[in-house]
């Protein structure tokens, strides 16, 4: 280097001097050739050739082996557990970058208490379909979070693996369509009800314990919900009544009458003696289960209430209606907190995220919408924003049921298009992200056997790692034990400053624990969301919140979409959605009678 090229003011001792020793370049002496593939075993090659020749002689098609897609929760849970022991302070979370190598650093949703955007399950993972296709009415996760249980119009329970999403077992549980099913909070039993009003108990191994008629005139039981201590459960039936049953004795303790039409759903408060029910008379009623009296009635909806869901801490209740809206009510003030408009047709299902203030709703147009409730309340100058994420073509028909994994990293949806679909969070730097694309249509199910054994020797996961399924063991802790059933939290909830009444102020600051040996059932309440930039999504490639103009592709094989055709009525004035044969026929097949739309005979039945 020339000395004249340097500034004159540079001190002499800072000027680099040329070395008198010549530069020595290191040259490798071993491993100089490029990496070579491992040598092939001639014996194995001959075996494969012989096997393929045999299959060709038998006339069988050779199946291409492919690894099964999975969303593994072990990596992220292990990293988060280690991080909580080694982090410099209690608020430290590793910074995520929008790059694929950071997939391994993606932690479970509970690790991001201030950023609910990490819990938007918008990435399509898998479609699970029974060999005998029929509409799926209800879906739920098993209490330990390892499997998914679905109930269909054929009366069958189907169990799917929650890690690899493959078929595990099927059981003919009911003679008619399954309308509702719930696990006890302790996870020891499962109760289900069908369209003819039969209630059944099952053990976790699907052993049927008992069955009895639970409604008048064999009317359908549409909703079922357990009390916090699992001693009682409530049912909602089409005879316009809500019944409270003693779980052990299988007897009616009280019958709650007050609705003027079919009761479509009922939900017991997570921690209190409070019931909420929704009916075809457009009313939402709150009941005292001890006295059987109506505490309050809400008349905000303009059509049938199809689904209800309590928030994890029990302060809010969300309702889905045929008037195309989702409404959220605050029971502390007994007023409407939000009205969420975005569905093009009626709303069929609604569920809350177990960790963050996110609401997910499914509509009869096949769309799944994610709503974030931590945003400020709408005003006249700043109206309410639309859905945070939209999957406009998630299904081809009504989305009857939605359920989050207990950790919140997976969403499963059940639909009238005969499929059960799994959705996960977007991965960092994923170029195929559908977060802001309006929800591309999931790929069609290829002709494959869902019940075949998984491909052995899984060569690594294709989904992203890191989100867990932990057991909900025991009813003594968490929901029923102590004064902090959901962790507590002395931060801000839903953007409201201060300690709102009814929110526990003890616990661990809104971040619940899934530590080993902990008795916490679900983890913390909603933590402070006001201090975080909600437009920032750590590690996600897409930046916009939702699609401006979602486009809808034409339906090819789905059930008819016109409302008049979907809501045919039977002789008693009750609405039927599809259904083969007569109005009360919930069989597997379609067609029958004169129930044909312009697309020909219907496939399978509807739910109502």
Coordinates of C-alpha atoms in Angstrom, one line a residue:
X1 CA 0.0 0.0 0.0
X2 CA 1.4 3.4 -0.9
X3 CA 2.0 5.9 1.8
X4 CA 1.0 8.8 -0.3
X5 CA -2.6 7.5 -0.5
X6 CA -3.0 8.0 3.2
X7 CA -4.0 11.3 4.8
X8 CA -1.1 13.6 5.7
X9 CA -2.5 14.2 9.2
X10 CA -2.4 10.5 10.1
X11 CA 0.3 9.8 12.8
X12 CA 3.3 7.9 11.6
X13 CA 2.8 5.0 14.0
X14 CA -0.6 4.4 12.5
X15 CA 0.7 4.0 9.0
X16 CA 0.8 0.3 8.1
X17 CA 4.3 -0.9 7.2
X18 CA 5.0 -3.4 4.5
X19 CA 6.2 -6.7 5.9
X20 CA 9.6 -8.0 5.0
X21 CA 8.5 -11.6 5.4
X22 CA 6.7 -12.9 2.3
X23 CA 3.0 -13.9 2.8
X24 CA 2.6 -17.6 3.2
X25 CA -0.6 -19.1 1.7
X26 CA -2.0 -22.2 3.4
X27 CA -2.8 -25.0 1.0
X28 CA -4.8 -28.0 2.1
X29 CA -3.1 -31.4 1.8
X30 CA -6.1 -33.6 2.5
X31 CA -9.8 -33.8 1.5
X32 CA -9.2 -31.8 -1.7
X33 CA -11.9 -33.5 -3.7
X34 CA -15.5 -32.4 -3.7
X35 CA -18.0 -34.2 -1.5
X36 CA -19.1 -37.5 -3.0
X37 CA -22.5 -39.3 -2.5
X38 CA -22.2 -42.5 -0.4
X39 CA -21.6 -45.6 -2.4
X40 CA -24.8 -47.5 -3.4
X41 CA -25.4 -51.0 -2.2
X42 CA -25.8 -53.3 -5.2
X43 CA -27.8 -55.7 -3.2
X44 CA -30.4 -53.1 -2.2
X45 CA -30.7 -51.9 -5.8
X46 CA -31.4 -55.4 -7.0
X47 CA -34.1 -55.8 -4.4
X48 CA -35.8 -52.6 -5.4
X49 CA -35.7 -53.6 -9.0
X50 CA -37.2 -57.0 -8.3
X51 CA -39.9 -55.4 -6.1
X52 CA -40.9 -52.9 -8.8
X53 CA -41.0 -55.7 -11.4
X54 CA -43.3 -57.7 -9.2
X55 CA -45.6 -54.7 -8.7
X56 CA -45.7 -54.2 -12.5
X57 CA -46.6 -57.8 -13.0
X58 CA -49.4 -57.6 -10.4
X59 CA -50.8 -54.5 -12.1
X60 CA -50.4 -52.3 -9.0
X61 CA -49.4 -48.7 -9.2
X62 CA -46.1 -47.9 -7.6
X63 CA -46.6 -45.4 -4.8
X64 CA -44.1 -42.7 -4.5
X65 CA -42.9 -42.5 -0.9
X66 CA -42.9 -39.1 0.6
X67 CA -42.3 -37.9 4.1
X68 CA -45.5 -37.0 6.0
X69 CA -45.8 -33.4 6.9
X70 CA -45.7 -32.6 10.5
X71 CA -45.7 -29.6 12.9
X72 CA -43.4 -30.7 15.7
X73 CA -43.9 -29.1 19.1
X74 CA -40.9 -30.6 21.0
X75 CA -38.2 -28.3 19.7
X76 CA -39.9 -25.0 20.5
X77 CA -41.1 -26.2 23.9
X78 CA -37.6 -27.3 24.8
X79 CA -36.0 -24.1 23.7
X80 CA -38.5 -22.0 25.6
X81 CA -38.0 -24.1 28.8
X82 CA -34.2 -23.6 28.4
X83 CA -34.6 -19.9 27.7
X84 CA -36.6 -19.3 30.8
X85 CA -33.8 -20.7 32.9
X86 CA -31.0 -18.8 31.0
X87 CA -32.5 -15.6 29.9
X88 CA -31.0 -12.4 31.3
X89 CA -34.4 -11.0 32.5
X90 CA -38.0 -12.1 32.7
X91 CA -39.0 -10.1 29.6
X92 CA -36.3 -11.2 27.3
X93 CA -37.5 -12.9 24.0
X94 CA -35.0 -13.6 21.2
X95 CA -35.5 -11.3 18.2
X96 CA -37.0 -13.0 15.2
X97 CA -35.9 -12.2 11.7
X98 CA -37.8 -13.0 8.4
X99 CA -35.4 -15.7 7.3
X100 CA -35.9 -19.5 7.1
X101 CA -32.9 -20.2 9.5
X102 CA -34.9 -18.6 12.3
X103 CA -37.6 -21.2 12.1
X104 CA -35.9 -23.1 14.9
X105 CA -36.1 -20.0 17.1
X106 CA -39.9 -19.7 16.7
X107 CA -41.3 -20.3 20.2
X108 CA -44.8 -21.3 21.4
X109 CA -47.4 -18.5 21.4
X110 CA -47.2 -18.2 25.2
X111 CA -43.6 -17.0 24.8
X112 CA -44.9 -13.8 23.1
X113 CA -47.5 -12.4 25.6
X114 CA -47.3 -8.9 24.1
X115 CA -47.6 -9.8 20.5
X116 CA -50.7 -11.7 19.5
X117 CA -49.7 -11.7 15.8
X118 CA -47.6 -14.7 16.5
X119 CA -50.8 -16.8 17.0
X120 CA -52.5 -16.3 13.6
X121 CA -52.9 -19.8 12.3
X122 CA -53.1 -19.1 8.6
X123 CA -50.8 -21.6 6.9
X124 CA -52.4 -24.7 5.5
X125 CA -50.8 -27.9 6.7
X126 CA -53.0 -30.9 6.0
X127 CA -56.4 -32.1 4.9
X128 CA -57.8 -35.2 6.5
X129 CA -60.7 -37.0 5.0
X130 CA -62.5 -40.3 5.8
X131 CA -62.8 -43.0 3.2
X132 CA -66.6 -42.7 3.5
X133 CA -67.1 -39.0 3.0
X134 CA -69.7 -37.2 5.0
X135 CA -70.0 -33.7 6.6
X136 CA -68.0 -33.2 9.8
X137 CA -70.1 -31.4 12.4
X138 CA -67.8 -31.1 15.4
X139 CA -64.1 -31.2 16.2
X140 CA -62.1 -31.1 19.4
X141 CA -58.6 -31.8 20.7
X142 CA -58.1 -34.5 23.3
X143 CA -57.2 -33.0 26.7
X144 CA -53.5 -33.9 26.4
X145 CA -53.3 -32.2 23.0
X146 CA -52.0 -35.3 21.1
X147 CA -55.0 -36.2 19.0
X148 CA -58.0 -34.6 17.2
X149 CA -61.5 -36.1 17.6
X150 CA -64.1 -35.4 15.0
X151 CA -67.8 -36.3 14.9
X152 CA -69.6 -36.6 11.6
X153 CA -73.2 -36.8 10.3
X154 CA -72.8 -40.6 9.9
X155 CA -72.5 -40.9 13.7
X156 CA -68.8 -41.8 13.6
X157 CA -66.0 -40.7 15.8
X158 CA -62.7 -40.3 13.9
X159 CA -59.4 -39.9 15.7
X160 CA -56.5 -38.1 13.9
X161 CA -52.9 -37.8 15.1
X162 CA -52.2 -34.2 16.1
X163 CA -48.6 -34.3 15.2
X164 CA -48.5 -36.0 11.8
X165 CA -52.3 -35.6 11.0
X166 CA -52.8 -39.2 9.8
X167 CA -55.7 -41.4 10.6
X168 CA -55.6 -43.4 13.8
X169 CA -59.0 -45.0 14.4
X170 CA -62.7 -44.7 13.6
X171 CA -65.7 -45.7 15.8
X172 CA -69.4 -45.9 15.1
X173 CA -70.4 -44.0 18.2
X174 CA -74.0 -42.9 17.4
X175 CA -76.8 -44.1 15.1
X176 CA -77.6 -40.6 13.8
X177 CA -75.6 -37.4 13.2
X178 CA -73.3 -36.3 16.0
X179 CA -74.2 -32.7 16.9
X180 CA -72.0 -32.0 19.9
X181 CA -69.3 -33.5 22.1
X182 CA -67.2 -32.3 25.0
X183 CA -64.4 -33.6 27.2
X184 CA -64.6 -33.1 30.9
X185 CA -62.1 -30.5 32.2
X186 CA -60.3 -33.3 34.0
X187 CA -60.0 -35.2 30.7
X188 CA -61.4 -38.4 32.2
X189 CA -64.6 -38.7 30.2
X190 CA -66.2 -37.6 26.9
X191 CA -69.9 -36.8 26.6
X192 CA -71.6 -36.6 23.2
X193 CA -75.1 -36.1 21.8
X194 CA -76.7 -36.7 18.5
X195 CA -79.6 -35.6 16.3
X196 CA -82.1 -37.9 17.9
X197 CA -81.4 -36.6 21.4
X198 CA -79.3 -39.5 22.6
X199 CA -76.5 -38.7 25.2
X200 CA -73.6 -41.0 25.6
X201 CA -70.5 -41.2 27.8
X202 CA -67.2 -42.4 26.6
X203 CA -63.8 -43.0 28.2
X204 CA -60.7 -41.6 26.6
X205 CA -60.1 -45.0 25.0
X206 CA -63.5 -44.6 23.3
X207 CA -65.2 -47.3 25.5
X208 CA -68.9 -46.5 25.6
X209 CA -70.1 -46.3 29.2
X210 CA -73.8 -45.4 29.0
X211 CA -76.5 -43.9 26.7
X212 CA -80.0 -42.5 27.3
X213 CA -82.6 -40.3 25.8
X214 CA -81.9 -36.6 26.7
X215 CA -84.7 -34.7 25.0
X216 CA -88.4 -34.6 24.5
X217 CA -89.9 -36.3 21.3
X218 CA -86.4 -37.3 20.2
X219 CA -85.5 -33.7 19.4
X220 CA -81.8 -33.0 18.5
X221 CA -79.4 -31.9 21.2
X222 CA -77.3 -29.1 19.6
X223 CA -75.0 -28.1 22.5
X224 CA -73.3 -29.6 25.5
X225 CA -71.1 -28.0 28.1
X226 CA -69.6 -29.1 31.5
X227 CA -69.6 -27.2 34.7
X228 CA -66.1 -26.1 36.1
X229 CA -66.1 -29.0 38.6
X230 CA -67.4 -31.6 36.1
X231 CA -70.2 -32.6 38.4
X232 CA -72.9 -31.3 36.0
X233 CA -73.4 -30.5 32.4
X234 CA -75.9 -28.5 30.4
X235 CA -77.5 -29.5 27.1
X236 CA -79.3 -27.3 24.5
X237 CA -82.0 -29.0 22.4
X238 CA -84.5 -28.3 19.7
X239 CA -87.4 -28.5 22.1
X240 CA -86.5 -24.9 23.1
X241 CA -85.1 -25.9 26.5
X242 CA -81.8 -26.0 28.3
X243 CA -81.3 -28.9 30.7
X244 CA -78.9 -29.3 33.6
X245 CA -77.8 -32.9 34.2
X246 CA -76.1 -34.6 37.1
X247 CA -73.1 -36.3 35.4
X248 CA -72.8 -39.2 37.8
X249 CA -76.5 -40.0 38.1
X250 CA -77.5 -39.1 34.5
X251 CA -80.6 -37.4 35.7
X252 CA -82.1 -33.9 35.0
X253 CA -81.6 -31.5 37.9
X254 CA -83.5 -28.6 36.3
X255 CA -85.0 -27.6 33.0
X256 CA -84.5 -24.0 31.9
X257 CA -87.3 -22.7 29.8
X258 CA -87.5 -19.2 28.3
X259 CA -86.4 -19.4 24.7
X260 CA -89.1 -19.2 22.1
X261 CA -87.5 -21.6 19.6
X262 CA -84.8 -24.2 19.1
X263 CA -81.8 -23.6 21.4
X264 CA -78.7 -24.0 19.2
X265 CA -75.8 -23.7 21.7
X266 CA -75.1 -23.5 25.4
X267 CA -71.8 -22.8 27.2
X268 CA -71.0 -23.0 30.9
X269 CA -68.7 -20.3 32.3
X270 CA -65.1 -21.5 32.8
X271 CA -65.0 -20.7 36.5
X272 CA -68.4 -19.5 37.6
X273 CA -72.0 -20.7 38.0
X274 CA -73.2 -19.0 34.9
X275 CA -74.7 -20.4 31.7
X276 CA -75.2 -18.6 28.3
X277 CA -77.4 -20.0 25.6
X278 CA -78.2 -18.9 22.0
X279 CA -81.4 -19.7 20.2
X280 CA -83.2 -19.6 16.9
X281 CA -85.3 -16.8 18.4
X282 CA -82.3 -14.5 17.9
X283 CA -81.8 -14.1 21.7
X284 CA -78.8 -14.8 24.0
X285 CA -79.8 -15.6 27.5
X286 CA -77.7 -15.8 30.7
X287 CA -78.9 -18.3 33.3
X288 CA -78.3 -19.0 37.0
X289 CA -77.9 -22.8 37.0
X290 CA -78.7 -22.9 40.7
X291 CA -82.2 -21.3 40.6
X292 CA -82.9 -21.8 36.9
X293 CA -83.8 -18.2 36.3
X294 CA -82.8 -15.9 33.5
X295 CA -80.3 -13.2 34.6
X296 CA -80.2 -11.2 31.4
X297 CA -81.3 -11.4 27.7
X298 CA -79.4 -9.8 24.8
X299 CA -81.3 -8.9 21.6
X300 CA -78.5 -7.5 19.5
X301 CA -78.5 -10.3 16.8
X302 CA -81.0 -10.2 14.0
X303 CA -81.0 -13.9 13.2
X304 CA -80.3 -17.3 14.7
X305 CA -77.3 -17.6 17.1
X306 CA -75.3 -20.5 15.8
X307 CA -72.4 -20.7 18.2
X308 CA -71.1 -19.2 21.5
X309 CA -67.7 -19.2 23.2
X310 CA -66.3 -17.9 26.4
X311 CA -62.9 -16.2 26.5
X312 CA -60.3 -18.1 28.5
X313 CA -60.6 -15.8 31.5
X314 CA -64.4 -15.7 31.3
X315 CA -64.8 -11.9 31.0
X316 CA -66.0 -12.0 27.4
X317 CA -68.4 -14.2 25.4
X318 CA -68.4 -14.3 21.6
X319 CA -71.5 -15.2 19.5
X320 CA -71.8 -16.2 15.9
X321 CA -75.1 -15.6 14.1
X322 CA -76.8 -16.1 10.8
X323 CA -76.9 -12.3 10.4
X324 CA -73.3 -12.5 9.2
X325 CA -71.8 -10.9 12.3
X326 CA -69.8 -12.0 15.3
X327 CA -70.5 -10.0 18.4
X328 CA -68.4 -9.9 21.6
X329 CA -70.1 -9.1 24.9
X330 CA -68.4 -8.0 28.2
X331 CA -70.3 -9.6 31.0
X332 CA -68.7 -7.3 33.6
X333 CA -70.7 -4.4 32.1
X334 CA -73.2 -6.6 30.3
X335 CA -72.8 -4.6 27.1
X336 CA -71.6 -5.2 23.6
X337 CA -67.8 -4.9 23.4
X338 CA -67.3 -5.4 19.6
X339 CA -69.3 -6.1 16.5
X340 CA -67.2 -7.9 13.9
X341 CA -68.3 -7.7 10.3
X342 CA -66.5 -9.4 7.5
X343 CA -68.3 -12.7 6.6
X344 CA -70.1 -12.7 3.3
X345 CA -72.6 -15.2 4.6
X346 CA -73.8 -16.5 7.9
X347 CA -71.3 -17.3 10.7
X348 CA -71.4 -20.9 11.8
X349 CA -68.6 -21.3 14.4
X350 CA -66.4 -19.3 16.7
X351 CA -63.6 -20.0 19.1
X352 CA -61.0 -18.1 21.2
X353 CA -57.2 -18.5 21.1
X354 CA -56.1 -20.0 24.4
X355 CA -53.3 -17.4 25.0
X356 CA -53.9 -14.2 23.0
X357 CA -57.0 -12.0 22.5
X358 CA -57.7 -13.5 19.1
X359 CA -61.1 -14.7 17.9
X360 CA -61.5 -17.1 15.0
X361 CA -64.8 -17.5 13.2
X362 CA -65.9 -19.8 10.3
X363 CA -68.7 -19.0 7.8
X364 CA -71.0 -20.8 5.5
X365 CA -69.0 -19.5 2.5
X366 CA -66.1 -21.6 3.7
X367 CA -64.0 -18.6 5.0
X368 CA -62.1 -18.6 8.3
X369 CA -61.5 -15.1 9.7
X370 CA -59.1 -14.1 12.5
X371 CA -60.0 -11.1 14.6
X372 CA -57.7 -9.3 17.0
X373 CA -59.4 -7.7 20.0
X374 CA -56.4 -6.0 21.5
X375 CA -56.8 -3.0 19.2
X376 CA -58.4 0.2 20.5
X377 CA -62.2 0.4 20.6
X378 CA -63.7 1.8 17.4
X379 CA -65.0 5.4 17.4
X380 CA -67.0 7.5 14.9
X381 CA -63.9 8.9 13.4
X382 CA -62.0 5.6 13.4
X383 CA -64.3 2.7 12.7
X384 CA -63.6 -0.8 13.5
X385 CA -60.9 -2.5 11.4
X386 CA -61.6 -5.6 9.5
X387 CA -60.3 -9.1 10.3
X388 CA -56.6 -9.4 11.0
X389 CA -56.2 -12.4 8.7
X390 CA -58.6 -13.9 6.1
X391 CA -58.7 -17.4 4.7
X392 CA -61.5 -16.8 2.2
X393 CA -61.3 -20.2 0.6
X394 CA -60.4 -22.4 3.6
X395 CA -63.3 -24.8 2.8
X396 CA -65.8 -25.3 0.1
X397 CA -68.8 -25.2 2.4
X398 CA -69.9 -24.4 5.9
X399 CA -67.2 -24.4 8.6
X400 CA -69.1 -26.1 11.3
X401 CA -66.5 -26.2 14.1
X402 CA -63.1 -24.7 15.0
X403 CA -60.7 -25.8 17.8
X404 CA -57.3 -24.5 18.8
X405 CA -54.6 -26.8 20.2
X406 CA -54.2 -26.2 24.0
X407 CA -50.9 -24.3 23.3
X408 CA -52.4 -22.2 20.5
X409 CA -50.0 -23.1 17.6
X410 CA -52.4 -25.2 15.6
X411 CA -56.0 -24.6 14.5
X412 CA -58.2 -27.4 13.2
X413 CA -61.4 -26.8 11.3
X414 CA -64.3 -29.2 10.4
X415 CA -66.5 -28.5 7.5
X416 CA -69.6 -29.5 5.5
X417 CA -67.3 -30.3 2.6
X418 CA -66.4 -33.6 4.3
X419 CA -62.9 -32.5 5.3
X420 CA -61.0 -31.7 8.5
X421 CA -58.2 -29.2 7.9
X422 CA -55.2 -28.2 10.0
X423 CA -53.7 -24.7 10.0
X424 CA -50.4 -23.6 11.6
X425 CA -48.6 -20.3 12.1
X426 CA -46.6 -18.8 9.3
X427 CA -42.9 -19.6 9.3
X428 CA -40.3 -16.9 9.2
X429 CA -39.3 -15.9 5.7
X430 CA -41.8 -18.2 4.0
X431 CA -42.2 -16.9 0.4
X432 CA -45.4 -18.9 0.1
X433 CA -47.1 -17.1 2.9
X434 CA -50.8 -16.7 2.6
X435 CA -51.1 -14.3 5.5
X436 CA -51.9 -11.3 3.4
X437 CA -52.9 -13.1 0.2
X438 CA -56.6 -13.4 1.2
X439 CA -56.2 -17.1 1.8
X440 CA -55.4 -19.2 -1.2
X441 CA -57.5 -22.3 -1.7
X442 CA -55.8 -25.4 -0.1
X443 CA -54.7 -28.0 -2.5
X444 CA -57.2 -30.8 -3.4
X445 CA -56.9 -34.0 -1.6
X446 CA -55.1 -36.5 -3.7
X447 CA -56.2 -40.1 -3.9
X448 CA -54.4 -41.5 -0.9
X449 CA -55.3 -43.8 2.0
X450 CA -55.5 -41.7 5.1
X451 CA -55.3 -44.8 7.3
X452 CA -52.0 -46.1 5.9
X453 CA -49.1 -46.3 8.2
X454 CA -46.8 -43.2 8.3
X455 CA -43.7 -43.4 6.2
X456 CA -41.0 -44.9 8.4
X457 CA -37.7 -43.1 8.9
X458 CA -39.0 -39.5 8.8
X459 CA -36.1 -37.6 7.4
X460 CA -36.8 -34.4 9.3
X461 CA -40.0 -32.3 9.6
X462 CA -41.4 -30.3 6.7
X463 CA -43.5 -28.1 8.9
X464 CA -41.7 -25.9 11.4
X465 CA -40.7 -27.1 14.7
X466 CA -41.5 -26.0 18.1
X467 CA -44.9 -25.9 19.6
X468 CA -46.2 -28.3 22.2
X469 CA -49.0 -30.5 23.4
X470 CA -49.1 -30.8 27.1
X471 CA -51.4 -32.7 29.3
X472 CA -54.4 -31.1 31.0
X473 CA -54.1 -33.5 33.8
X474 CA -56.1 -33.2 36.9
X475 CA -59.0 -31.0 37.8
X476 CA -57.6 -29.8 41.1
X477 CA -55.3 -27.2 39.7
X478 CA -55.7 -24.4 37.2
X479 CA -59.3 -24.0 36.4
X480 CA -60.7 -25.1 39.7
X481 CA -57.8 -24.7 42.1
X482 CA -56.9 -21.5 43.8
X483 CA -57.9 -18.0 42.9
X484 CA -55.9 -17.7 39.7
X485 CA -57.5 -20.2 37.3
X486 CA -55.8 -18.7 34.2
X487 CA -52.6 -17.4 35.6
X488 CA -53.7 -14.0 36.5
X489 CA -52.2 -10.8 35.1
X490 CA -51.8 -7.4 36.4
X491 CA -51.2 -5.8 33.0
X492 CA -53.6 -4.4 30.5
X493 CA -56.2 -6.6 28.8
X494 CA -57.6 -5.8 25.4
X495 CA -55.9 -2.4 25.4
X496 CA -57.8 -1.1 28.5
X497 CA -55.4 0.4 31.0
X498 CA -55.6 -0.4 34.7
X499 CA -56.9 -3.5 36.4
X500 CA -60.2 -4.3 35.0
X501 CA -62.7 -5.8 37.5
X502 CA -62.8 -9.5 37.5
X503 CA -59.2 -10.0 36.3
X504 CA -57.0 -11.7 38.8
X505 CA -54.0 -9.6 39.9
X506 CA -51.9 -12.5 41.2
X507 CA -50.0 -15.1 39.2
X508 CA -47.1 -14.5 37.0
X509 CA -48.0 -11.5 35.0
X510 CA -50.2 -13.0 32.4
X511 CA -47.7 -15.6 31.2
X512 CA -49.0 -18.9 32.4
X513 CA -46.7 -21.9 32.9
X514 CA -46.5 -25.1 31.2
X515 CA -43.6 -26.2 33.3
X516 CA -43.2 -29.8 34.4
X517 CA -45.2 -30.5 37.4
X518 CA -47.3 -27.4 37.2
X519 CA -51.0 -27.5 38.0
X520 CA -51.9 -24.6 35.7
X521 CA -54.4 -25.8 33.1
X522 CA -54.1 -23.3 30.4
X523 CA -51.7 -20.7 31.3
X524 CA -51.9 -17.0 31.7
X525 CA -54.6 -14.5 31.0
X526 CA -54.2 -11.8 28.4
X527 CA -51.2 -9.7 29.1
X528 CA -50.4 -6.1 28.2
X529 CA -50.9 -5.6 24.5
X530 CA -50.9 -1.8 24.5
X531 CA -47.1 -1.4 24.6
X532 CA -46.4 -3.5 21.5
X533 CA -46.6 -2.5 17.9
X534 CA -49.3 -4.8 16.6
X535 CA -48.4 -4.1 13.0
X536 CA -45.0 -5.7 13.6
X537 CA -45.0 -9.4 13.1
X538 CA -41.6 -10.9 14.2
X539 CA -40.2 -13.2 11.6
X540 CA -43.1 -13.0 9.2
X541 CA -42.5 -12.0 5.6
X542 CA -45.9 -10.4 5.0
X543 CA -46.5 -7.0 6.5
X544 CA -50.0 -6.1 5.5
X545 CA -52.8 -7.0 7.8
X546 CA -55.5 -8.3 5.6
X547 CA -56.5 -8.5 2.0
X548 CA -58.2 -5.5 0.5
X549 CA -60.3 -7.3 -2.1
X550 CA -60.5 -11.0 -1.5
X551 CA -61.4 -13.0 -4.5
X552 CA -63.5 -16.1 -4.5
X553 CA -62.9 -19.0 -6.9
X554 CA -65.8 -20.8 -8.3
X555 CA -66.9 -23.8 -6.4
X556 CA -66.6 -27.0 -8.3
X557 CA -67.7 -29.9 -6.1
X558 CA -69.1 -28.3 -3.0
X559 CA -72.7 -28.3 -1.8
X560 CA -75.1 -25.7 -3.2
X561 CA -74.4 -22.3 -1.9
X562 CA -77.7 -20.4 -2.3
X563 CA -79.3 -19.8 1.1
X564 CA -82.8 -20.7 -0.1
X565 CA -81.5 -24.0 -1.2
X566 CA -79.4 -24.5 1.9
X567 CA -82.2 -23.8 4.4
X568 CA -85.0 -26.1 3.3
X569 CA -87.6 -26.7 6.0
X570 CA -89.1 -29.9 7.1
X571 CA -92.8 -30.5 8.1
X572 CA -92.2 -29.0 11.5
X573 CA -90.8 -25.7 10.2
X574 CA -87.2 -26.5 11.2
X575 CA -84.5 -25.6 8.8
X576 CA -82.5 -28.4 7.1
X577 CA -79.2 -27.8 5.4
X578 CA -78.9 -30.2 2.6
X579 CA -79.5 -33.8 3.6
X580 CA -80.3 -36.8 1.5
X581 CA -83.8 -38.1 1.4
X582 CA -86.3 -36.7 3.8
X583 CA -86.0 -33.7 6.1
X584 CA -84.9 -35.8 9.1
X585 CA -82.6 -38.1 7.2
X586 CA -79.0 -37.5 8.2
X587 CA -77.5 -40.4 6.3
X588 CA -74.2 -40.4 4.6
X589 CA -75.5 -40.3 1.0
X590 CA -77.0 -37.5 -0.8
X591 CA -79.9 -37.1 -3.2
X592 CA -83.2 -38.7 -2.6
X593 CA -86.6 -37.1 -2.9
X594 CA -86.7 -33.9 -4.9
X595 CA -84.0 -32.1 -2.9
X596 CA -81.9 -31.2 -5.9
X597 CA -80.3 -27.9 -6.7
X598 CA -78.9 -26.7 -9.9
X599 CA -75.8 -28.7 -9.2
X600 CA -77.7 -32.0 -9.0
X601 CA -78.3 -34.2 -6.0
X602 CA -76.7 -33.1 -2.8
X603 CA -73.8 -34.9 -1.2
X604 CA -74.3 -35.6 2.5
X605 CA -76.5 -33.8 4.9
X606 CA -76.3 -30.5 6.5
X607 CA -76.3 -29.8 10.2
X608 CA -79.5 -27.9 10.8

